[in-house]
Coordinates of C-alpha atoms in Angstrom, one line a residue:
X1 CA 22.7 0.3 -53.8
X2 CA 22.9 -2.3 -51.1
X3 CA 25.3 -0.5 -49.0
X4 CA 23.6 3.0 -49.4
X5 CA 20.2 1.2 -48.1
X6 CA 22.7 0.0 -45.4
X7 CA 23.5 3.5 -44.5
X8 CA 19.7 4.8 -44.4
X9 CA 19.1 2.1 -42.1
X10 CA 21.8 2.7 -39.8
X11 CA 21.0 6.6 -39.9
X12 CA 17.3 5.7 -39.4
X13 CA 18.1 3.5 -36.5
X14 CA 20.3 6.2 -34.9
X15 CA 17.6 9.0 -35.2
X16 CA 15.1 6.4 -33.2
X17 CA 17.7 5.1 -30.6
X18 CA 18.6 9.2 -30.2
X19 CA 14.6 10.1 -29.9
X20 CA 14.4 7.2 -27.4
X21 CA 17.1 8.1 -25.8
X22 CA 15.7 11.7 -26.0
X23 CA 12.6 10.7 -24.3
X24 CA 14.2 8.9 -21.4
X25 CA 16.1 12.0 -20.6
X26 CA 12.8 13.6 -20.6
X27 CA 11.0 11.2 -18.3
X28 CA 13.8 10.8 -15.8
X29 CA 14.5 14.9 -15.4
X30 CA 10.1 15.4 -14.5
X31 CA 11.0 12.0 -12.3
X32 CA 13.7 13.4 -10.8
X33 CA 12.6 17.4 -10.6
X34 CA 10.1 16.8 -7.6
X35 CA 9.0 19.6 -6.0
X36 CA 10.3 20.7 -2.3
X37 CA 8.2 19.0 0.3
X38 CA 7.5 22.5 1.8
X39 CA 6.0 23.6 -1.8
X40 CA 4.4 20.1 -1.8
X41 CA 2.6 20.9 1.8
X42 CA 1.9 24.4 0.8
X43 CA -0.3 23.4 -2.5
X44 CA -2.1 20.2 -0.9
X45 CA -2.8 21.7 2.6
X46 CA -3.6 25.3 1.7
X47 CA -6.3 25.5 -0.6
X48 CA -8.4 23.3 1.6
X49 CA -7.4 24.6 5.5
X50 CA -8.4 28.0 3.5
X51 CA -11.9 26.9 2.4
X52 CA -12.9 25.5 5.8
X53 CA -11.4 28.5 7.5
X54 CA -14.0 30.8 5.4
X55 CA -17.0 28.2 5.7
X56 CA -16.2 28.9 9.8
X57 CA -16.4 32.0 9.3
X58 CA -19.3 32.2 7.2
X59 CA -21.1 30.1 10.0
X60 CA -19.7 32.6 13.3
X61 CA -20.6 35.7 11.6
X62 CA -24.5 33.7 11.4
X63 CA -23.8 33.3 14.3
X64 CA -23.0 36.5 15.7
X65 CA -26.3 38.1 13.5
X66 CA -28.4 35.9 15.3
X67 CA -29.7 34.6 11.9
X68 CA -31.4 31.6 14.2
X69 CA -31.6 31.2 17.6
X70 CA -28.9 29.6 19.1
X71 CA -30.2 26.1 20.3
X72 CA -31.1 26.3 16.1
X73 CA -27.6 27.4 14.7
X74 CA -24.6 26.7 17.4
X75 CA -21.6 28.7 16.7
X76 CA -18.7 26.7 15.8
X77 CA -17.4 26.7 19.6
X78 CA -19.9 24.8 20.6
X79 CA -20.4 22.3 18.4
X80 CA -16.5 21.7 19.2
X81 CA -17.5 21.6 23.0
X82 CA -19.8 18.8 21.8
X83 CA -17.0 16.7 20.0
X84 CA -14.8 17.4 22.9
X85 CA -16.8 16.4 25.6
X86 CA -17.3 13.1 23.7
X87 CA -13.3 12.6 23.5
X88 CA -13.3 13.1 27.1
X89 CA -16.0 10.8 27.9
X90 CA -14.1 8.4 26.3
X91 CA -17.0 7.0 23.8
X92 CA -15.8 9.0 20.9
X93 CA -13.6 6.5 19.0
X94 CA -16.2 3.7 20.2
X95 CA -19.1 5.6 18.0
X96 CA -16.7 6.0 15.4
X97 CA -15.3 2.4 14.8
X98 CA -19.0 1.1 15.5
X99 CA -20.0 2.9 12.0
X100 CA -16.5 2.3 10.2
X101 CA -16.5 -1.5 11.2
X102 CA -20.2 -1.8 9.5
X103 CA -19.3 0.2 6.5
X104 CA -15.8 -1.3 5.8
X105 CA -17.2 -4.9 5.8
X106 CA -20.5 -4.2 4.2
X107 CA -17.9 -2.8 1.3
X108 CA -16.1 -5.5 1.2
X109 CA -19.8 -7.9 1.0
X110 CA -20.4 -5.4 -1.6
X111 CA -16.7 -5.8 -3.6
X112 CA -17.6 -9.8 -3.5
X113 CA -20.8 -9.1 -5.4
X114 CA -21.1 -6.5 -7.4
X115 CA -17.6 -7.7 -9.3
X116 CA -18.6 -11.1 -10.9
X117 CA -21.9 -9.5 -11.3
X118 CA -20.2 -6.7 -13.3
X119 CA -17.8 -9.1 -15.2
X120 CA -21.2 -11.2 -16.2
X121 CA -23.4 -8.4 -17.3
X122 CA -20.3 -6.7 -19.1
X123 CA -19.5 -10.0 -21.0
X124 CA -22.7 -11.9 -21.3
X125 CA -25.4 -9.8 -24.0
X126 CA -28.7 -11.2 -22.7
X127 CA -27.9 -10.7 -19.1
X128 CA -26.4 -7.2 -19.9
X129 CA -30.2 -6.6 -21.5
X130 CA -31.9 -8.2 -18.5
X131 CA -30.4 -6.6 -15.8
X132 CA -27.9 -4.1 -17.4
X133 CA -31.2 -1.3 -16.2
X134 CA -31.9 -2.5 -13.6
X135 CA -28.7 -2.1 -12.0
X136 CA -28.6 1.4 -13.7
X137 CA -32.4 2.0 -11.7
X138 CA -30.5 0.7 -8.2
X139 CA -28.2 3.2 -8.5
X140 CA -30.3 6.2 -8.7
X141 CA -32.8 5.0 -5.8
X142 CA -31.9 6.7 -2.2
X143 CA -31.0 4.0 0.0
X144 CA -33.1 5.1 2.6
X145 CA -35.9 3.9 0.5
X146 CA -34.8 0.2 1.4
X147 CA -35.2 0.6 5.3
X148 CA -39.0 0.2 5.9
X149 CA -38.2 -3.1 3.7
X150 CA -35.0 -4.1 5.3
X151 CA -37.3 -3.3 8.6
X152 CA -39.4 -5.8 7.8
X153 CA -37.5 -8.7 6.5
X154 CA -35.2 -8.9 9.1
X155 CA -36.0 -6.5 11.6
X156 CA -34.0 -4.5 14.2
X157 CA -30.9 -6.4 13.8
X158 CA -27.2 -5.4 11.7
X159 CA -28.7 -7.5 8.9
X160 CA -31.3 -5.3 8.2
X161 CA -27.9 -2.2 7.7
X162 CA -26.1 -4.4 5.8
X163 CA -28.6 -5.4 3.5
X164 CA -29.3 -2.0 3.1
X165 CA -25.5 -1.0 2.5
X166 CA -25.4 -4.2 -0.1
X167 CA -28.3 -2.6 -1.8
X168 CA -26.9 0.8 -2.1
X169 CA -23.3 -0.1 -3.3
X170 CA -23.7 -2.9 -5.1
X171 CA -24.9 -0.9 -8.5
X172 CA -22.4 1.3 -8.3
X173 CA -19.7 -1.0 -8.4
X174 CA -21.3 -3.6 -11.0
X175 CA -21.7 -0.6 -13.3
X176 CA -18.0 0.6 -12.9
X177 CA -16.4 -2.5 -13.7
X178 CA -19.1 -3.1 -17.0
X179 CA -17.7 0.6 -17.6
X180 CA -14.3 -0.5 -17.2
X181 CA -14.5 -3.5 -19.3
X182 CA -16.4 -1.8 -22.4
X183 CA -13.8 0.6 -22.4
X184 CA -11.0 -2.2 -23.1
X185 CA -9.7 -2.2 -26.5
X186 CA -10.7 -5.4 -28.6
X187 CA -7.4 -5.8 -29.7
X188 CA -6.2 -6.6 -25.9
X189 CA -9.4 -9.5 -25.8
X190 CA -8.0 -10.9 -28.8
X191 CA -4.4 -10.8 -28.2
X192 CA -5.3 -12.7 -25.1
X193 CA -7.6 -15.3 -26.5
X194 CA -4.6 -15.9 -28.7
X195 CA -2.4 -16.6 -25.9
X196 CA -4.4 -18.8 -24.4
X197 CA -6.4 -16.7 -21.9
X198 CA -9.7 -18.5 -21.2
X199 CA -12.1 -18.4 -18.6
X200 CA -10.8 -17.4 -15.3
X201 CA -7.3 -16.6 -16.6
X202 CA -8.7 -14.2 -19.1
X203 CA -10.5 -12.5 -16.2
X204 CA -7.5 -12.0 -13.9
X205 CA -4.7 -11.0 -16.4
X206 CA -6.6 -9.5 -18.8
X207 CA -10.2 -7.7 -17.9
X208 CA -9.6 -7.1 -14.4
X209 CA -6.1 -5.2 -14.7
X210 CA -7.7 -3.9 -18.2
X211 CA -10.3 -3.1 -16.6
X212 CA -8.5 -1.5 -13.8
X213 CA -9.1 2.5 -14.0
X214 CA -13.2 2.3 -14.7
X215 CA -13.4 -0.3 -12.1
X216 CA -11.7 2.1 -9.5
X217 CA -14.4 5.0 -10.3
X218 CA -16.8 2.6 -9.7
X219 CA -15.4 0.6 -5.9
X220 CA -14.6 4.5 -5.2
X221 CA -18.4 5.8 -5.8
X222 CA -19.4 1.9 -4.4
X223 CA -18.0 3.4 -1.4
X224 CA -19.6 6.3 -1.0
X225 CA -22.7 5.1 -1.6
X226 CA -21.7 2.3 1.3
X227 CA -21.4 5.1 3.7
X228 CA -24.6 7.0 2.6
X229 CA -26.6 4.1 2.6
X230 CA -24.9 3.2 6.8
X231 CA -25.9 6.4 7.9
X232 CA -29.5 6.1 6.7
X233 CA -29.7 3.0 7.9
X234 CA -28.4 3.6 11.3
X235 CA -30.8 7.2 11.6
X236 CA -33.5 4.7 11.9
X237 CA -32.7 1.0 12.4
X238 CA -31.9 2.1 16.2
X239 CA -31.8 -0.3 19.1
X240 CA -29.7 -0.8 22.3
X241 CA -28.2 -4.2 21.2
X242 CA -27.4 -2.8 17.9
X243 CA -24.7 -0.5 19.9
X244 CA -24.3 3.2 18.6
X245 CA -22.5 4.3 15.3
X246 CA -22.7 8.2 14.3
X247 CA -26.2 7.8 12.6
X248 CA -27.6 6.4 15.8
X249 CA -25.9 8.9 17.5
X250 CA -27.1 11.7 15.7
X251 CA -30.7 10.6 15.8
X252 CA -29.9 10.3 19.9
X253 CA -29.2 13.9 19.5
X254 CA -31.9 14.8 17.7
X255 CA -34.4 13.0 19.8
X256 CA -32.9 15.6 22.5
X257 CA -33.3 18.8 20.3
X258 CA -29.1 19.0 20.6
X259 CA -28.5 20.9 17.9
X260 CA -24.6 21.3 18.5
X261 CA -24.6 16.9 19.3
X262 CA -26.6 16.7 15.6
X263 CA -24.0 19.5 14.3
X264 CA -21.0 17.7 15.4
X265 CA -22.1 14.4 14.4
X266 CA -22.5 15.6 11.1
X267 CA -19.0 16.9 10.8
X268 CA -17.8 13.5 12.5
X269 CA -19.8 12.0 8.9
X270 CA -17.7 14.3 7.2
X271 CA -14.1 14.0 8.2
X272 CA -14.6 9.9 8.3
X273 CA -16.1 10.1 4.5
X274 CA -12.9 12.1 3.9
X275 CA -10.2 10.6 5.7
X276 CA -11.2 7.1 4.0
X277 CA -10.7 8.9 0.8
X278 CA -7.2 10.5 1.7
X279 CA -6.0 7.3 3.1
X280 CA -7.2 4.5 0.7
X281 CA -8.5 5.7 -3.0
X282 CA -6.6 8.8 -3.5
X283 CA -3.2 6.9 -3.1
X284 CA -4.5 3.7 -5.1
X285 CA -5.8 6.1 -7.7
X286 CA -2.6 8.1 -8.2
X287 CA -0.9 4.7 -8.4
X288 CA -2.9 3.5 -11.0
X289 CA -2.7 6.5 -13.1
X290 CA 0.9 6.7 -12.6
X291 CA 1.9 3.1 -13.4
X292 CA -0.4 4.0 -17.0
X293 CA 1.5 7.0 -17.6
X294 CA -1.8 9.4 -16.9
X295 CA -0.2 11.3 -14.1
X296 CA 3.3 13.0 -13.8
X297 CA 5.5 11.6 -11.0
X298 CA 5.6 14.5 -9.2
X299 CA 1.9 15.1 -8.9

């Protein structure tokens, strides 16, 4: 009887070490069958360089009907003229880094916030129930409703945009990381407590990295909103010692009835909004998801 258990065992032990075995063969052929970078290019780069190529010309044929009157609706030509005369002028890249300077450190104000305040109302019941809507409330009001205030508390100075930029992203990125955190399982809390995680420990090893994928969402949308609440800031906190990022820019342009200035600035908006995506959360989101096993290598 013993040595026919003995057998089972071994047999069962050799099915799981084959299935594991089976597995890894599995993971390491998706690892290693990546796609050619020329396919790669193809499926990332098409799809979008086709949708703005139909949105121009959507907006030329307007254009060309006479759908408004041309100091109304530009054509796309020149609105470029615009950007291009503000390369040339050399004060592109200035306008540019003015806003991306004010948004990147009122984010990172924000980040210094809005996460202990997320770890506390995620972990702590009666401040969840005391503030827990509030910060829910924040997040739904337009930031531009905090300028008159802003205005008036500290008055035409960068500390008036920032407070404004705190206001907007701090929510969103309180809320991700109590989203984050009530999504961890109990059994991770426990296990921790049992090894000895308390406090501060408990929050770096455990919650934060637990934490990880709902607190990305939330920096992610903290961001966005960061950049919203900058640009309706600058469209109205203007000032000639404040110096001039895109929103100031673009109410410069309206101010002149420029349509094509306002236009370009616009798109200038845009392609900064994106290209702060591509660069920074994209990549860190993909490596998140990968290192969890939620995203194929070659994705």
């Amino acid at each position: 009887m013993a040595s026919t258990e003995t057998t089972e065992g071994k047999a069962g032990g050799g099915d799981l070490a084959g299935l594991e075995a089976g597995l890894d063969a599995l993971d390491s052929r998706a690892a290693d069958e990546r796609p050619p970078l020329g396919r790669l290019l193809l499926s990332k780069l098409v799809p979008p360089l086709v949708a703005v190529a139909l949105v121009l010309a959507v907006w030329q044929i307007a254009y060309w009907a006479e759908v408004k009157p041309d100091y109304i609706l530009p054509s796309p030509l020149d609105v470029w003229g615009a950007i291009e005369k503000m390369w040339l002028d050399g004060v592109l890249l200035g306008y540019i880094w003015t806003s991306v300077s004010r948004g990147i450190l009122g984010f990172a104000i924000a980040i210094a916030v809005g996460t202990p305040l997320g770890l506390l109302v995620a972990r702590v019941k009666v401040v969840r129930a005391a503030i827990g809507p509030i910060l829910t409330g924040l997040q739904s009001l337009p930031s531009i409703a905090w300028v008159p205030a802003a205005l008036i508390w500290f008055g035409l100075t960068d500390t008036a945009i920032f407070a404004v930029v705190l206001l907007g992203a701090v929510p969103s990125i309180a809320n991700g990381i109590v989203a984050g955190v009530d999504q961890i399982p109990p059994l991770y809390l426990r296990a921790g407590r049992t090894l000895g995680a308390r406090g501060l420990t408990a929050v770096r090893h455990i919650l934060l990295p637990a934490a990880l994928p709902g607190y990305l969402a939330g920096l992610k949308q903290g961001w966005a909103f960061s950049w919203r609440s900058l640009m309706a800031a600058e469209l109205i906190v203007t000032s000639a010692k404040l110096g001039t990022g895109l929103g100031q820019l673009m109410e410069g342009f309206r101010a002149l009835q420029n349509m094509s200035g306002v236009l370009a600035t616009i798109i200038l908006i845009l392609l900064v909004g994106v290209a702060i995506d591509l660069l920074f959360f994209s990549p860190l989101e993909r490596r998140v998801l990968r290192s969890r096993g939620l995203l194929a290598r070659s994705g």
